[in-house]
PDB file of C-alpha atoms in Angstrom:
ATOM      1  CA  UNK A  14     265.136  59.031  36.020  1.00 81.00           C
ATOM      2  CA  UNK A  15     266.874  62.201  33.846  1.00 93.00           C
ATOM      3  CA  UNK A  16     267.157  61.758  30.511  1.00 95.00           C
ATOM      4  CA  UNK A  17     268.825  63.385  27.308  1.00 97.00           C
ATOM      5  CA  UNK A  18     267.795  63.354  23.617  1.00 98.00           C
ATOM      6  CA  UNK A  19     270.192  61.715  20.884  1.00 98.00           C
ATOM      7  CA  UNK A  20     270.135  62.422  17.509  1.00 97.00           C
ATOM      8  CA  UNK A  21     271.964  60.837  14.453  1.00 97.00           C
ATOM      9  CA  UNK A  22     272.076  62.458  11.443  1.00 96.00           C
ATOM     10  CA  UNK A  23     273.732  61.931   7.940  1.00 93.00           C
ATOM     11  CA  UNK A  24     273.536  63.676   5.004  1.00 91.00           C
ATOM     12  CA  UNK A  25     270.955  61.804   4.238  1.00 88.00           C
ATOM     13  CA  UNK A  26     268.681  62.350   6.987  1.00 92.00           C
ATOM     14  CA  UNK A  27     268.217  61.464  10.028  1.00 94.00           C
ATOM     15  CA  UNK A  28     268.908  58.047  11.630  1.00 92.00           C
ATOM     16  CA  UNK A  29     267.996  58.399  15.184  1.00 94.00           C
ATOM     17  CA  UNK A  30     266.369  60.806  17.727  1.00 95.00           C
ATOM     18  CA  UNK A  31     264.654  59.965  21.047  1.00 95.00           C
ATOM     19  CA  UNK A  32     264.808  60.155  24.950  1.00 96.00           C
ATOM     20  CA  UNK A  33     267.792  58.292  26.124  1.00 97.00           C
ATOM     21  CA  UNK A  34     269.667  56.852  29.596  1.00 96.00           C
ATOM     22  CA  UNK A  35     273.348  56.788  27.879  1.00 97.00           C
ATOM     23  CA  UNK A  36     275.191  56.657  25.077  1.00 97.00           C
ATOM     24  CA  UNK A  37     278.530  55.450  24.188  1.00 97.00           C
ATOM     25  CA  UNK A  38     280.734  57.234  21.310  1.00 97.00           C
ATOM     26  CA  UNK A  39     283.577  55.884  19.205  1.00 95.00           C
ATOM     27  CA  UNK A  40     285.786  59.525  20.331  1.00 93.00           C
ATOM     28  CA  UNK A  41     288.721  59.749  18.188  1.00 88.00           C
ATOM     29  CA  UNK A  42     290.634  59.680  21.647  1.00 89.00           C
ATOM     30  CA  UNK A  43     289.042  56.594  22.589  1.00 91.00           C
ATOM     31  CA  UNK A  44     285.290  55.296  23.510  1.00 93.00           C
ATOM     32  CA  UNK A  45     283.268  57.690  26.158  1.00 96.00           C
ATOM     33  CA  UNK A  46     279.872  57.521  27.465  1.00 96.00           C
ATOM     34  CA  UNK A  47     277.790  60.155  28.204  1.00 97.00           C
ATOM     35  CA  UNK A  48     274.906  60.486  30.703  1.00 96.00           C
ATOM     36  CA  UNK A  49     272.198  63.671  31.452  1.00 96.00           C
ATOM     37  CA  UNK A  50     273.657  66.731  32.582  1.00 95.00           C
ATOM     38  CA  UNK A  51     277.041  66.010  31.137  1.00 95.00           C
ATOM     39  CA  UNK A  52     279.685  68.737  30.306  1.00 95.00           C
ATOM     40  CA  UNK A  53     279.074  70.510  27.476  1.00 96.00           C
ATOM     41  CA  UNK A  54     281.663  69.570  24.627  1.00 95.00           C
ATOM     42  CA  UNK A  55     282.463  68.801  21.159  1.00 95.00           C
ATOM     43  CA  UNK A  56     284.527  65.983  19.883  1.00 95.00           C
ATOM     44  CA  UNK A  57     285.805  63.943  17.061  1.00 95.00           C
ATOM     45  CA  UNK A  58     284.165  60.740  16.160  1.00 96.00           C
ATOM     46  CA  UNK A  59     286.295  57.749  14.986  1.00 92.00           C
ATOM     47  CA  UNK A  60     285.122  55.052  13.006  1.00 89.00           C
ATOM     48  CA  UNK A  61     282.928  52.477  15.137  1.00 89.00           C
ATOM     49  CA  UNK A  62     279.708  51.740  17.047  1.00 91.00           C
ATOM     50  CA  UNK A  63     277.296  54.040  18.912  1.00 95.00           C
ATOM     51  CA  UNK A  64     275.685  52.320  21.392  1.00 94.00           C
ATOM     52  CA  UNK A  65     272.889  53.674  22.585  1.00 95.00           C
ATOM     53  CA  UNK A  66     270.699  52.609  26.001  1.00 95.00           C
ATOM     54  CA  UNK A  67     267.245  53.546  25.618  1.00 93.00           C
ATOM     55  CA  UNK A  68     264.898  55.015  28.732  1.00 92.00           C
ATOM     56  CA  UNK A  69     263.036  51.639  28.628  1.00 90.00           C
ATOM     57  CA  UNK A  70     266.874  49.924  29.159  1.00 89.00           C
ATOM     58  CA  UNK A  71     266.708  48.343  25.554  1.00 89.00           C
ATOM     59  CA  UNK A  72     270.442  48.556  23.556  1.00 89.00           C
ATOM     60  CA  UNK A  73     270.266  50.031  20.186  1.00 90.00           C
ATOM     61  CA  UNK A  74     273.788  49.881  18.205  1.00 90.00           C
ATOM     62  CA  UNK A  75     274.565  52.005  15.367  1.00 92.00           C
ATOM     63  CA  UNK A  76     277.663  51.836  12.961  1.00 89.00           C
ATOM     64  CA  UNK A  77     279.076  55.202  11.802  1.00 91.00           C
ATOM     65  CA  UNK A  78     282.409  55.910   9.520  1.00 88.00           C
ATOM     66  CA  UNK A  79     282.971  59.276  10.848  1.00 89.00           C
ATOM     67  CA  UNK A  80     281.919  62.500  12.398  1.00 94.00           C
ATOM     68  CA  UNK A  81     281.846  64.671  15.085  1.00 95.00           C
ATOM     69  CA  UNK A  82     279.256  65.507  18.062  1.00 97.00           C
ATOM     70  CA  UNK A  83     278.388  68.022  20.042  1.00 97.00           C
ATOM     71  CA  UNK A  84     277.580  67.166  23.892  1.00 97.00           C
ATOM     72  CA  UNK A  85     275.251  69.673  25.985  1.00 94.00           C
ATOM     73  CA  UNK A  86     273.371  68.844  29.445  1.00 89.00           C
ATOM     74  CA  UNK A  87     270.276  67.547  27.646  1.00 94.00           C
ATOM     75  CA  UNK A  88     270.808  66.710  24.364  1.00 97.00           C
ATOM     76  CA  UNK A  89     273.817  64.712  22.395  1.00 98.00           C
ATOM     77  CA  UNK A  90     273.813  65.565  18.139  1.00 97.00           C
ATOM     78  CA  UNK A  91     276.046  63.138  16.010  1.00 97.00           C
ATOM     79  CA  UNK A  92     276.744  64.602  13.025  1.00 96.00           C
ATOM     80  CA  UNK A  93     278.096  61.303  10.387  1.00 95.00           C
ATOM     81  CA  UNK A  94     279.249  61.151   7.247  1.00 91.00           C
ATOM     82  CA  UNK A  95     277.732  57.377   7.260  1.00 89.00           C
ATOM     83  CA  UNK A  96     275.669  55.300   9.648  1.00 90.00           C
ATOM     84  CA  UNK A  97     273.611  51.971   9.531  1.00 86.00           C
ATOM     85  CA  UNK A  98     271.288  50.953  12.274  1.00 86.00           C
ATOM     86  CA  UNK A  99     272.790  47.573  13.344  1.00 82.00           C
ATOM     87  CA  UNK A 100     270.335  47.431  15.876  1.00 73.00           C
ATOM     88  CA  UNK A 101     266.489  48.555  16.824  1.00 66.00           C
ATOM     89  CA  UNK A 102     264.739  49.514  19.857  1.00 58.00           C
ATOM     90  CA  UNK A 103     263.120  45.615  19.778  1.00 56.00           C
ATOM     91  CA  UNK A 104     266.725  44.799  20.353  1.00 50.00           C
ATOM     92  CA  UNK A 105     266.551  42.732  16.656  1.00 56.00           C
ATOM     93  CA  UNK A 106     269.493  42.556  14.261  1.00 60.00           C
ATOM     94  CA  UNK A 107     269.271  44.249  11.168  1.00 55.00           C
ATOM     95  CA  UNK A 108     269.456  42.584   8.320  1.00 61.00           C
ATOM     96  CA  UNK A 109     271.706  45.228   6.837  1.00 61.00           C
ATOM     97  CA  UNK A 110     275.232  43.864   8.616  1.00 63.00           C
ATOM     98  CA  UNK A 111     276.911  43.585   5.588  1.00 65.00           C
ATOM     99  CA  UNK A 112     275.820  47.210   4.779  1.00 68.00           C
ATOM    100  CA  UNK A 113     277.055  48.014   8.580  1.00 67.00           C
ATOM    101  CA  UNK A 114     280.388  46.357   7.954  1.00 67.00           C
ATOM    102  CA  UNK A 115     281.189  47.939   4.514  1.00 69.00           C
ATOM    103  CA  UNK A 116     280.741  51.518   5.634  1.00 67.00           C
ATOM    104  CA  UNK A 117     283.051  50.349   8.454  1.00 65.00           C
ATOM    105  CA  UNK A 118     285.750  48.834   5.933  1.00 67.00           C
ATOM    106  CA  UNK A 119     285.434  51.632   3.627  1.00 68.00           C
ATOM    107  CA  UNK A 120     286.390  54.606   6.107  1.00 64.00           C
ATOM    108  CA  UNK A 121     289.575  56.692   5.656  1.00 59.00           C
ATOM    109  CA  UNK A 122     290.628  55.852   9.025  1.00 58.00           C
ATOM    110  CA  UNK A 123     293.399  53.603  11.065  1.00 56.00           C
ATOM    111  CA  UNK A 124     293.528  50.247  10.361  1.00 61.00           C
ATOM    112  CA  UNK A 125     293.192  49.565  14.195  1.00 59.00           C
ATOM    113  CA  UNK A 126     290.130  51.040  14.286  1.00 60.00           C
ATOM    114  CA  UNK A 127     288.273  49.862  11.668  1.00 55.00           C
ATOM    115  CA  UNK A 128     289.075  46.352  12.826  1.00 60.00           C
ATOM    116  CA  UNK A 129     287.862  47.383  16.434  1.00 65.00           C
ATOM    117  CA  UNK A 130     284.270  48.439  14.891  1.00 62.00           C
ATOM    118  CA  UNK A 131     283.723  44.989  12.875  1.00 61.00           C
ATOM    119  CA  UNK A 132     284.883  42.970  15.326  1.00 63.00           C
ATOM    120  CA  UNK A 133     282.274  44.536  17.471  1.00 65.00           C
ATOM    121  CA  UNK A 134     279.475  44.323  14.755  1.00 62.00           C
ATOM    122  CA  UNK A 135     280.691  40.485  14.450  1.00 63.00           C
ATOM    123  CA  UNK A 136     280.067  40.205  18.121  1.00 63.00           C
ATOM    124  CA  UNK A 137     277.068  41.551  18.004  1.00 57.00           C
ATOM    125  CA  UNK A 138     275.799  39.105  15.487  1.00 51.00           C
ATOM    126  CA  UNK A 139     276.875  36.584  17.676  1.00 52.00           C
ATOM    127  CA  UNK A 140     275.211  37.446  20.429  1.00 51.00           C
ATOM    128  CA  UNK A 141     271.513  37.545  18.885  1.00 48.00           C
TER     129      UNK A 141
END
């Protein structure tokens, strides 16, 4: 099984970094996954989720405002202004959805889109 590292960093440090299957980016075009030995690139990142799928096959979501990442073969860097981990590697909800759903609400962004990310954190909430 091939594999990529992820990292998530804010300005205040870092938020996640590991081994991972996939991941899934809020692109300023539109959502994209990306898989090992994917096309190098660099793109916008809109406000929304990151969902991440871990080498074990757990889900790990994480809320961001905005950013930008940078895509190479084997490794994926999110650089945010704001994240909250909605989600752990357990697959248990944070506690901290209200934090997740204010940084959402409080980016400088489309309306459209900031509805899009919190109806997805409410779904996720509803799913656990």
């Amino acid at each position: 099984m091939k594999t990529m590292k992820l990292e998530i960093v804010t300005p205040n440090g870092l938020i996640y970094e590991g081994d991972v299957k996939m991941v899934t980016l809020p692109g300023k075009e539109g959502e994209f996954g990306v898989l090992p030995e994917h096309a190098s690139l660099v793109s916008l990142l809109e406000t929304g989720v990151i969902t991440i799928e871990t080498t074990e096959g757990k889900e790990i979501m994480v809320a961001i405002n905005r950013g930008y990442v940078k895509v190479d073969e084997n490794k994926v860097s999110c650089i945010v202004d704001g994240a909250v981990l909605i989600s752990d590697e357990e697959g248990t909800l944070s506690e901290r959805m209200a934090e997740a759903k204010e940084l959402l609400k409080s980016a400088q962004t489309s309306d459209v889109a900031i509805a899009a990310a919190v109806s997805k954190v409410e779904s996720i909430k509803k799913s656990y």
